[in-house]
Amino acid sequence: MARSWRLMADRLAECGVTGRELEVLVALGEHLTNAEIAARFFVSERTVESHVSSLLRKLQVSNRRQLARLVPPSRGVGRLDVRSSMPSGTLTFLFTDIEDSTALWEQFPRLMPGVLARHDDLVQGEISRHGGVVFAAEGDGFAAVFTSASAGAAGAVKAQQALAAEAWPAVVIVRVRMGLHSGTAIERDGNYFGGAVNRAARICASGRGGQIILSAATAGLVANDQWTLVDLGGHRLKGLARPERLYRLDAHVLPSVDLP
């Protein structure tokens, strides 16, 4: 039976399933609810939902019952011991957030669940396609990590492109701000902590819907890529002592996105 577990882990790794996603899959095989999975791994229920969505896409199944069937019966083997496959070293962190989402929920409570689900599919899909890993989903945005600044920037551009091209309900305007910063962080139980993570979150918050804002560190790493970088000067970010020189990434593949 242990061999069955190893074969399953190997097959799923070939599909791009991360260590944390594998743990969530095993929990689904135990027929746990999202709330129970969230409590087990000390994450939010929306983070669990994002992992389930990613598993559905990567494994090409349509519902969580089919996901659960992919897990071999344990027969006393116990929980699968999964070593974390989360990236380490110098990383690039991407934070995203829907601009004025509180007002959107107030105005369109019946439309927003579907809008948010589609937003999640588009943004998380581009993150995954560019080698990123979502490690948190709070509010109406994502926190993701990339091993390459170029991949992080490209993922952000493609996500903005997908959002701009989407046929949203006529009364709902979905505009997402994004921020990227590169540095080192502490990884624990599939989550990241530290100054680099906090700075990336603040950089995202400093932007406007439709913008991609980069720190100087990330801008330096993508300076030779095809993007146009606009120097926005030094900025004080809330709660951070050191000012940050910010750059706006202008991607010419996004003609429908207003980048003032």
Short mmCIF file of C-alpha atoms in Angstrom, two decimals:
data_model
loop_
_atom_site.label_atom_id
_atom_site.label_comp_id
_atom_site.label_asym_id
_atom_site.label_seq_id
_atom_site.Cartn_x
_atom_site.Cartn_y
_atom_site.Cartn_z
CA MET A 1 0.00 0.00 0.00
CA ALA A 2 2.89 2.36 0.71
CA ARG A 3 3.97 1.75 -2.88
CA SER A 4 0.54 2.98 -4.05
CA TRP A 5 1.05 6.21 -2.15
CA ARG A 6 4.49 6.72 -3.69
CA LEU A 7 3.20 6.05 -7.20
CA MET A 8 0.35 8.51 -6.66
CA ALA A 9 2.75 11.19 -5.42
CA ASP A 10 5.02 10.65 -8.42
CA ARG A 11 2.13 10.89 -10.89
CA LEU A 12 0.76 14.04 -9.29
CA ALA A 13 4.18 15.69 -9.23
CA GLU A 14 4.34 15.16 -13.00
CA CYS A 15 1.08 17.15 -13.25
CA GLY A 16 2.62 20.06 -11.34
CA VAL A 17 0.84 19.35 -8.05
CA THR A 18 2.70 20.99 -5.17
CA GLY A 19 3.38 19.44 -1.78
CA ARG A 20 0.65 21.47 -0.09
CA GLU A 21 -1.84 20.63 -2.85
CA LEU A 22 -1.02 16.95 -2.34
CA GLU A 23 -1.75 17.33 1.37
CA VAL A 24 -5.09 18.96 0.54
CA LEU A 25 -5.85 16.12 -1.88
CA VAL A 26 -5.18 13.55 0.84
CA ALA A 27 -7.49 15.48 3.17
CA LEU A 28 -10.19 15.39 0.47
CA GLY A 29 -9.68 11.63 0.36
CA GLU A 30 -10.51 11.63 4.07
CA HIS A 31 -13.75 13.48 3.19
CA LEU A 32 -12.84 16.54 5.23
CA THR A 33 -14.66 19.82 4.66
CA ASN A 34 -12.83 22.99 3.63
CA ALA A 35 -13.18 24.27 7.19
CA GLU A 36 -11.62 21.10 8.58
CA ILE A 37 -8.77 21.21 6.06
CA ALA A 38 -8.16 24.88 6.87
CA ALA A 39 -7.97 24.06 10.59
CA ARG A 40 -5.55 21.19 9.96
CA PHE A 41 -3.09 23.33 8.00
CA PHE A 42 -3.68 26.66 9.82
CA VAL A 43 -4.80 28.49 6.66
CA SER A 44 -7.99 30.26 5.59
CA GLU A 45 -10.89 28.44 3.95
CA ARG A 46 -10.36 30.54 0.82
CA THR A 47 -6.77 29.31 0.63
CA VAL A 48 -8.14 25.76 0.73
CA GLU A 49 -10.64 26.67 -2.00
CA SER A 50 -7.81 27.98 -4.18
CA HIS A 51 -5.86 24.73 -3.71
CA VAL A 52 -8.95 22.69 -4.61
CA SER A 53 -9.51 24.84 -7.71
CA SER A 54 -5.88 24.33 -8.72
CA LEU A 55 -6.17 20.54 -8.24
CA LEU A 56 -9.33 20.40 -10.36
CA ARG A 57 -7.53 22.22 -13.16
CA LYS A 58 -4.24 20.32 -12.98
CA LEU A 59 -5.86 16.88 -12.68
CA GLN A 60 -8.62 17.68 -15.19
CA VAL A 61 -11.55 16.53 -13.10
CA SER A 62 -14.82 18.38 -12.49
CA ASN A 63 -15.55 18.06 -8.76
CA ARG A 64 -14.04 17.28 -5.37
CA ARG A 65 -15.64 13.82 -5.24
CA GLN A 66 -13.57 12.84 -8.27
CA LEU A 67 -10.50 14.30 -6.58
CA ALA A 68 -11.13 12.18 -3.50
CA ARG A 69 -11.32 9.05 -5.65
CA LEU A 70 -7.75 9.67 -6.82
CA VAL A 71 -6.44 8.99 -3.30
CA PRO A 72 -5.68 5.31 -2.54
CA PRO A 73 -7.37 3.92 0.61
CA SER A 74 -4.96 4.16 3.53
CA ARG A 75 -5.82 0.84 5.24
CA GLY A 76 -3.91 1.82 8.32
CA VAL A 77 -0.97 3.40 6.51
CA GLY A 78 -1.83 6.75 8.08
CA ARG A 79 -1.42 10.25 6.70
CA LEU A 80 0.87 10.67 3.76
CA ASP A 81 4.20 12.17 4.75
CA VAL A 82 4.66 14.91 2.16
CA ARG A 83 7.89 16.89 2.09
CA SER A 84 7.27 20.50 1.22
CA SER A 85 8.02 21.37 -2.39
CA MET A 86 7.59 25.08 -1.81
CA PRO A 87 10.29 27.24 -3.45
CA SER A 88 13.17 28.56 -1.37
CA GLY A 89 16.11 30.93 -1.81
CA THR A 90 15.74 34.31 -3.48
CA LEU A 91 12.10 34.52 -4.55
CA THR A 92 9.67 36.93 -6.18
CA PHE A 93 6.37 37.53 -4.41
CA LEU A 94 3.22 38.64 -6.23
CA PHE A 95 0.24 40.10 -4.39
CA THR A 96 -3.05 40.89 -6.11
CA ASP A 97 -6.19 42.69 -4.95
CA ILE A 98 -9.48 43.75 -6.56
CA GLU A 99 -9.85 47.52 -6.38
CA ASP A 100 -12.97 48.74 -4.51
CA SER A 101 -14.12 45.18 -3.90
CA THR A 102 -16.06 46.18 -0.77
CA ALA A 103 -18.18 48.59 -2.82
CA LEU A 104 -18.68 45.95 -5.51
CA TRP A 105 -19.97 43.46 -2.94
CA GLU A 106 -22.32 46.10 -1.54
CA GLN A 107 -23.71 47.03 -4.94
CA PHE A 108 -23.82 43.61 -6.60
CA PRO A 109 -24.16 40.90 -3.90
CA ARG A 110 -25.79 38.43 -6.29
CA LEU A 111 -23.25 38.88 -9.07
CA MET A 112 -20.04 38.97 -7.06
CA PRO A 113 -19.77 35.27 -6.11
CA GLY A 114 -19.63 34.37 -9.80
CA VAL A 115 -17.39 37.32 -10.62
CA LEU A 116 -14.95 36.37 -7.86
CA ALA A 117 -14.90 32.73 -8.94
CA ARG A 118 -14.05 33.75 -12.51
CA HIS A 119 -11.43 36.22 -11.26
CA ASP A 120 -9.86 33.44 -9.20
CA ASP A 121 -9.74 31.07 -12.16
CA LEU A 122 -8.12 33.67 -14.43
CA VAL A 123 -5.53 34.96 -11.98
CA GLN A 124 -4.60 31.64 -10.43
CA GLY A 125 -4.49 30.01 -13.85
CA GLU A 126 -1.85 32.45 -15.10
CA ILE A 127 0.11 32.17 -11.87
CA SER A 128 0.27 28.38 -12.26
CA ARG A 129 1.06 28.53 -15.98
CA HIS A 130 4.08 30.72 -15.22
CA GLY A 131 5.46 28.42 -12.52
CA GLY A 132 4.07 30.32 -9.53
CA VAL A 133 2.52 28.86 -6.41
CA VAL A 134 -0.38 30.50 -4.56
CA PHE A 135 0.35 30.29 -0.84
CA ALA A 136 -2.46 32.49 0.48
CA ALA A 137 -5.83 33.78 -0.69
CA GLU A 138 -7.16 36.50 1.56
CA GLY A 139 -9.97 38.93 0.89
CA ASP A 140 -10.32 39.27 -2.88
CA GLY A 141 -6.74 38.64 -3.90
CA PHE A 142 -3.87 36.17 -3.95
CA ALA A 143 -0.34 35.91 -2.62
CA ALA A 144 1.94 33.86 -4.86
CA VAL A 145 5.62 33.00 -5.05
CA PHE A 146 7.88 32.54 -8.09
CA THR A 147 11.48 31.37 -8.34
CA SER A 148 12.04 33.84 -11.20
CA ALA A 149 11.26 37.57 -11.29
CA SER A 150 10.74 37.33 -15.05
CA ALA A 151 8.17 34.57 -14.58
CA GLY A 152 6.42 36.58 -11.88
CA ALA A 153 6.23 39.67 -14.10
CA ALA A 154 5.01 37.64 -17.08
CA GLY A 155 2.39 35.92 -14.94
CA ALA A 156 1.13 39.29 -13.70
CA VAL A 157 0.98 40.67 -17.24
CA LYS A 158 -0.91 37.69 -18.58
CA ALA A 159 -3.32 37.78 -15.64
CA GLN A 160 -4.05 41.45 -16.31
CA GLN A 161 -4.50 40.65 -19.97
CA ALA A 162 -6.97 37.87 -19.17
CA LEU A 163 -8.90 40.09 -16.76
CA ALA A 164 -9.09 42.90 -19.32
CA ALA A 165 -10.35 40.55 -22.04
CA GLU A 166 -13.02 38.89 -19.87
CA ALA A 167 -16.70 39.63 -20.62
CA TRP A 168 -17.74 40.70 -17.12
CA PRO A 169 -21.38 41.51 -16.30
CA ALA A 170 -22.02 44.95 -17.80
CA VAL A 171 -22.56 46.67 -14.44
CA VAL A 172 -19.45 45.23 -12.77
CA ILE A 173 -16.02 46.74 -13.43
CA VAL A 174 -13.25 44.41 -12.22
CA ARG A 175 -9.87 46.10 -11.91
CA VAL A 176 -7.02 44.40 -10.08
CA ARG A 177 -3.88 45.97 -8.65
CA MET A 178 -0.73 43.86 -8.48
CA GLY A 179 2.59 44.27 -6.71
CA LEU A 180 5.88 42.37 -7.02
CA HIS A 181 8.95 42.31 -4.79
CA SER A 182 11.97 40.00 -4.76
CA GLY A 183 13.86 38.83 -1.69
CA THR A 184 14.14 36.02 0.83
CA ALA A 185 11.49 34.85 3.28
CA ILE A 186 10.79 32.18 5.86
CA GLU A 187 8.63 29.29 4.65
CA ARG A 188 6.58 27.39 7.22
CA ASP A 189 3.80 24.89 6.55
CA GLY A 190 3.27 26.15 3.01
CA ASN A 191 3.15 29.83 3.95
CA TYR A 192 5.77 32.60 3.78
CA PHE A 193 6.70 35.19 6.38
CA GLY A 194 9.14 38.07 6.65
CA GLY A 195 10.03 41.50 5.38
CA ALA A 196 10.02 40.60 1.69
CA VAL A 197 6.46 39.28 1.94
CA ASN A 198 5.26 42.34 3.87
CA ARG A 199 6.90 44.68 1.37
CA ALA A 200 5.27 42.92 -1.58
CA ALA A 201 1.86 43.27 0.07
CA ARG A 202 2.40 47.00 0.70
CA ILE A 203 3.60 47.55 -2.86
CA CYS A 204 0.40 45.96 -4.14
CA ALA A 205 -1.69 48.18 -1.86
CA SER A 206 0.05 51.29 -3.21
CA GLY A 207 -1.16 50.69 -6.75
CA ARG A 208 -4.40 51.24 -8.61
CA GLY A 209 -6.64 48.81 -10.43
CA GLY A 210 -5.05 47.67 -13.69
CA GLN A 211 -1.51 48.49 -12.55
CA ILE A 212 1.48 46.25 -11.94
CA ILE A 213 3.87 47.90 -9.46
CA LEU A 214 7.42 46.60 -8.94
CA SER A 215 10.00 47.20 -6.24
CA ALA A 216 13.47 48.33 -7.25
CA ALA A 217 14.76 44.81 -6.56
CA THR A 218 12.29 43.21 -8.96
CA ALA A 219 12.66 45.98 -11.53
CA GLY A 220 16.40 45.35 -11.62
CA LEU A 221 15.84 41.66 -12.27
CA VAL A 222 13.47 42.25 -15.22
CA ALA A 223 15.24 45.29 -16.68
CA ASN A 224 16.33 43.32 -19.74
CA ASP A 225 12.89 41.82 -20.39
CA GLN A 226 10.46 43.26 -22.95
CA TRP A 227 8.54 45.44 -20.50
CA THR A 228 8.57 49.22 -20.21
CA LEU A 229 9.34 50.31 -16.64
CA VAL A 230 8.22 53.75 -15.48
CA ASP A 231 10.14 55.11 -12.48
CA LEU A 232 7.61 56.36 -9.91
CA GLY A 233 10.26 57.59 -7.46
CA GLY A 234 10.62 56.84 -3.77
CA HIS A 235 7.56 56.03 -1.65
CA ARG A 236 6.87 55.53 2.03
CA LEU A 237 4.89 52.33 2.47
CA LYS A 238 2.59 51.90 5.44
CA GLY A 239 4.31 50.26 8.42
CA LEU A 240 7.72 49.97 6.71
CA ALA A 241 10.66 52.08 7.85
CA ARG A 242 12.68 51.95 4.62
CA PRO A 243 11.29 53.89 1.63
CA GLU A 244 10.90 51.93 -1.58
CA ARG A 245 11.61 53.11 -5.11
CA LEU A 246 8.67 51.91 -7.17
CA TYR A 247 8.30 51.18 -10.87
CA ARG A 248 5.17 50.71 -12.94
CA LEU A 249 5.36 47.90 -15.47
CA ASP A 250 3.73 49.02 -18.71
CA ALA A 251 3.02 46.01 -20.91
CA HIS A 252 2.11 46.91 -24.46
CA VAL A 253 0.16 43.64 -24.70
CA LEU A 254 -2.47 45.24 -22.44
CA PRO A 255 -3.97 47.99 -24.58
CA SER A 256 -7.37 47.76 -22.88
CA VAL A 257 -5.98 48.39 -19.39
CA ASP A 258 -5.68 52.00 -18.30
CA LEU A 259 -2.24 52.59 -16.76
CA PRO A 260 -2.13 56.29 -15.84
#
